[in-house]
mmCIF file of C-alpha atoms in Angstrom:
data_model
loop_
_atom_site.group_PDB
_atom_site.id
_atom_site.type_symbol
_atom_site.label_atom_id
_atom_site.label_comp_id
_atom_site.label_asym_id
_atom_site.label_seq_id
_atom_site.Cartn_x
_atom_site.Cartn_y
_atom_site.Cartn_z
ATOM 1 C CA MET A 12 219.645 77.448 191.167
ATOM 2 C CA ALA A 13 223.271 77.570 192.769
ATOM 3 C CA GLU A 14 223.770 74.254 191.610
ATOM 4 C CA ARG A 15 222.803 75.174 187.963
ATOM 5 C CA ALA A 16 225.345 78.517 188.266
ATOM 6 C CA GLN A 17 228.164 76.666 189.477
ATOM 7 C CA ALA A 18 227.544 73.952 186.727
ATOM 8 C CA TYR A 19 228.820 76.926 183.999
ATOM 9 C CA ALA A 20 231.943 77.838 185.868
ATOM 10 C CA PRO A 21 233.435 74.795 188.090
ATOM 11 C CA SER A 22 235.787 77.549 189.844
ATOM 12 C CA ARG A 23 233.646 80.113 190.927
ATOM 13 C CA LEU A 24 229.939 80.650 191.541
ATOM 14 C CA LEU A 25 228.573 82.465 188.283
ATOM 15 C CA SER A 26 225.397 84.498 189.435
ATOM 16 C CA THR A 27 225.040 86.028 185.960
ATOM 17 C CA PRO A 28 223.240 84.700 183.074
ATOM 18 C CA LYS A 29 225.690 81.819 181.384
ATOM 19 C CA HIS A 30 226.683 83.785 178.548
ATOM 20 C CA PHE A 31 228.702 86.831 180.358
ATOM 21 C CA ALA A 32 230.573 86.901 183.522
ATOM 22 C CA TYR A 33 232.338 89.821 185.897
ATOM 23 C CA LEU A 34 235.971 89.477 185.874
ATOM 24 C CA LYS A 35 237.969 91.068 188.415
ATOM 25 C CA ILE A 36 241.246 92.005 187.703
ATOM 26 C CA ALA A 37 242.364 94.234 190.954
ATOM 27 C CA ASP A 38 240.869 95.710 194.398
ATOM 28 C CA GLY A 39 240.912 98.506 196.023
ATOM 29 C CA CYS A 40 242.046 101.739 195.299
ATOM 30 C CA ASP A 41 244.946 104.339 195.952
ATOM 31 C CA ASN A 42 243.097 107.484 194.449
ATOM 32 C CA ARG A 43 241.959 108.828 197.177
ATOM 33 C CA CYS A 44 239.386 111.180 196.050
ATOM 34 C CA SER A 45 237.679 113.541 198.263
ATOM 35 C CA TYR A 46 234.477 112.278 197.724
ATOM 36 C CA CYS A 47 235.441 108.551 197.658
ATOM 37 C CA MET A 48 235.061 105.743 200.457
ATOM 38 C CA ILE A 49 236.649 102.994 198.614
ATOM 39 C CA PRO A 50 240.252 103.109 199.805
ATOM 40 C CA ASP A 51 238.796 102.941 203.660
ATOM 41 C CA ILE A 52 236.163 100.302 202.879
ATOM 42 C CA ARG A 53 238.229 97.965 200.162
ATOM 43 C CA GLY A 54 242.132 99.373 201.332
ATOM 44 C CA GLY A 55 245.124 100.074 198.619
ATOM 45 C CA PHE A 56 244.998 99.035 195.558
ATOM 46 C CA HIS A 57 246.357 95.657 194.381
ATOM 47 C CA SER A 58 246.062 93.494 191.071
ATOM 48 C CA ARG A 59 245.566 90.292 190.425
ATOM 49 C CA ARG A 60 248.230 88.315 188.482
ATOM 50 C CA GLU A 61 247.959 87.975 185.263
ATOM 51 C CA SER A 62 248.403 84.227 185.074
ATOM 52 C CA ASP A 63 245.292 83.524 187.576
ATOM 53 C CA ILE A 64 243.028 86.117 185.709
ATOM 54 C CA MET A 65 243.635 84.209 182.653
ATOM 55 C CA ALA A 66 242.683 80.897 184.256
ATOM 56 C CA GLU A 67 239.659 82.280 185.528
ATOM 57 C CA ALA A 68 238.820 83.676 181.940
ATOM 58 C CA ARG A 69 239.813 80.264 180.365
ATOM 59 C CA SER A 70 237.571 78.548 183.109
ATOM 60 C CA LEU A 71 234.740 80.944 182.087
ATOM 61 C CA ALA A 72 234.894 80.403 178.484
ATOM 62 C CA ASN A 73 235.318 76.468 178.506
ATOM 63 C CA ALA A 74 232.158 76.894 180.905
ATOM 64 C CA GLY A 75 230.138 79.037 177.852
ATOM 65 C CA VAL A 76 230.669 82.528 178.763
ATOM 66 C CA LYS A 77 230.788 84.513 175.725
ATOM 67 C CA GLU A 78 231.600 88.296 177.274
ATOM 68 C CA LEU A 79 233.969 89.086 179.877
ATOM 69 C CA ILE A 80 233.198 92.264 182.099
ATOM 70 C CA LEU A 81 236.787 93.570 183.460
ATOM 71 C CA VAL A 82 236.130 94.804 186.723
ATOM 72 C CA ALA A 83 238.139 96.984 189.427
ATOM 73 C CA GLN A 84 237.995 100.289 191.157
ATOM 74 C CA ASP A 85 240.472 101.647 188.740
ATOM 75 C CA THR A 86 240.975 99.004 185.860
ATOM 76 C CA THR A 87 243.291 101.180 184.207
ATOM 77 C CA LEU A 88 246.024 100.849 187.067
ATOM 78 C CA HIS A 89 246.058 97.159 186.552
ATOM 79 C CA GLY A 90 249.666 95.674 186.870
ATOM 80 C CA THR A 91 251.135 98.950 188.436
ATOM 81 C CA ASP A 92 251.409 97.328 191.756
ATOM 82 C CA ILE A 93 252.993 94.103 190.771
ATOM 83 C CA TYR A 94 254.705 94.799 187.552
ATOM 84 C CA GLY A 95 256.037 98.520 188.274
ATOM 85 C CA ARG A 96 254.282 99.991 185.299
ATOM 86 C CA PRO A 97 250.112 99.648 183.758
ATOM 87 C CA ALA A 98 249.687 95.941 182.342
ATOM 88 C CA LEU A 99 246.048 96.416 181.288
ATOM 89 C CA ALA A 100 247.038 96.470 177.377
ATOM 90 C CA ARG A 101 248.594 93.191 177.631
ATOM 91 C CA LEU A 102 246.308 91.826 179.277
ATOM 92 C CA LEU A 103 243.069 92.686 177.088
ATOM 93 C CA ARG A 104 245.218 91.309 173.816
ATOM 94 C CA ARG A 105 245.614 88.159 175.803
ATOM 95 C CA LEU A 106 242.114 87.887 177.201
ATOM 96 C CA GLY A 107 241.244 88.333 173.320
ATOM 97 C CA ASP A 108 243.166 85.388 172.312
ATOM 98 C CA ILE A 109 240.810 83.044 174.142
ATOM 99 C CA ASP A 110 238.703 80.789 172.185
ATOM 100 C CA GLY A 111 235.267 81.315 172.837
ATOM 101 C CA ILE A 112 235.176 84.794 174.452
ATOM 102 C CA ARG A 113 233.580 87.081 171.570
ATOM 103 C CA TRP A 114 233.842 90.205 173.902
ATOM 104 C CA LEU A 115 235.674 92.119 176.234
ATOM 105 C CA ARG A 116 233.774 95.039 178.183
ATOM 106 C CA LEU A 117 236.186 97.252 180.449
ATOM 107 C CA MET A 118 234.744 99.118 183.427
ATOM 108 C CA TYR A 119 235.551 101.543 185.840
ATOM 109 C CA THR A 120 238.389 103.423 183.947
ATOM 110 C CA HIS A 121 240.145 106.899 185.280
ATOM 111 C CA PRO A 122 240.758 109.355 182.757
ATOM 112 C CA ALA A 123 244.334 110.068 184.878
ATOM 113 C CA HIS A 124 245.186 106.561 184.290
ATOM 114 C CA LEU A 125 244.415 105.338 180.416
ATOM 115 C CA THR A 126 247.524 104.929 178.761
ATOM 116 C CA GLU A 127 247.800 105.437 174.983
ATOM 117 C CA ASP A 128 248.692 101.550 174.747
ATOM 118 C CA VAL A 129 245.388 100.761 176.183
ATOM 119 C CA ILE A 130 243.815 103.169 173.610
ATOM 120 C CA ASP A 131 245.464 101.474 170.709
ATOM 121 C CA GLU A 132 243.809 98.282 172.261
ATOM 122 C CA LEU A 133 240.365 99.917 171.807
ATOM 123 C CA ALA A 134 241.015 100.863 168.477
ATOM 124 C CA THR A 135 242.656 97.087 167.371
ATOM 125 C CA ASN A 136 241.446 94.429 169.430
ATOM 126 C CA PRO A 137 237.964 92.854 167.515
ATOM 127 C CA LYS A 138 237.104 91.630 171.098
ATOM 128 C CA LEU A 139 237.391 94.699 173.008
ATOM 129 C CA CYS A 140 233.849 97.092 173.042
ATOM 130 C CA ARG A 141 234.229 100.246 172.027
ATOM 131 C CA TYR A 142 233.652 102.573 174.435
ATOM 132 C CA VAL A 143 234.885 103.308 178.046
ATOM 133 C CA ASP A 144 233.269 103.672 180.900
ATOM 134 C CA LEU A 145 234.166 106.151 182.634
ATOM 135 C CA PRO A 146 232.144 107.501 186.225
ATOM 136 C CA MET A 147 230.625 111.041 185.953
ATOM 137 C CA GLN A 148 232.476 112.443 189.151
ATOM 138 C CA HIS A 149 235.989 111.751 187.045
ATOM 139 C CA ILE A 150 234.958 114.667 184.787
ATOM 140 C CA SER A 151 235.524 117.086 187.118
ATOM 141 C CA ASP A 152 239.110 118.015 187.871
ATOM 142 C CA ARG A 153 238.476 120.501 190.833
ATOM 143 C CA LEU A 154 236.732 117.625 192.389
ATOM 144 C CA LEU A 155 239.037 114.921 191.267
ATOM 145 C CA SER A 156 242.308 117.459 192.618
ATOM 146 C CA ARG A 157 240.052 118.133 195.965
#
């Protein structure tokens, strides 16, 4: 099984069915929500460089992956630590340009960090699925501010 999975994406072990893959764009979190241990477990927020993400995405597309599911503890903050500003919309545009990729899914967003350019990308990028994954605890201002 491991050999079969490795053949689909030589740069990494693909443990999903061959038509989709999770693509980590960042790790850790600086939000420090009262209910969450992620900053203590994963550390502070740090984005992956766009060039590294794009290289992995192209490799996955070349291996037959059709859908990329973008993940991080807070995908909406991608780029803020590296580029000094959110860079998620640009990343989504560039990922949408990869031949062979048909769908992009954006997981684990934070309502306070969802920017107008990402909303515009949701409206205009034909490969970006039209929903926002928002963890339920994020709907409570009281809980978030604690």
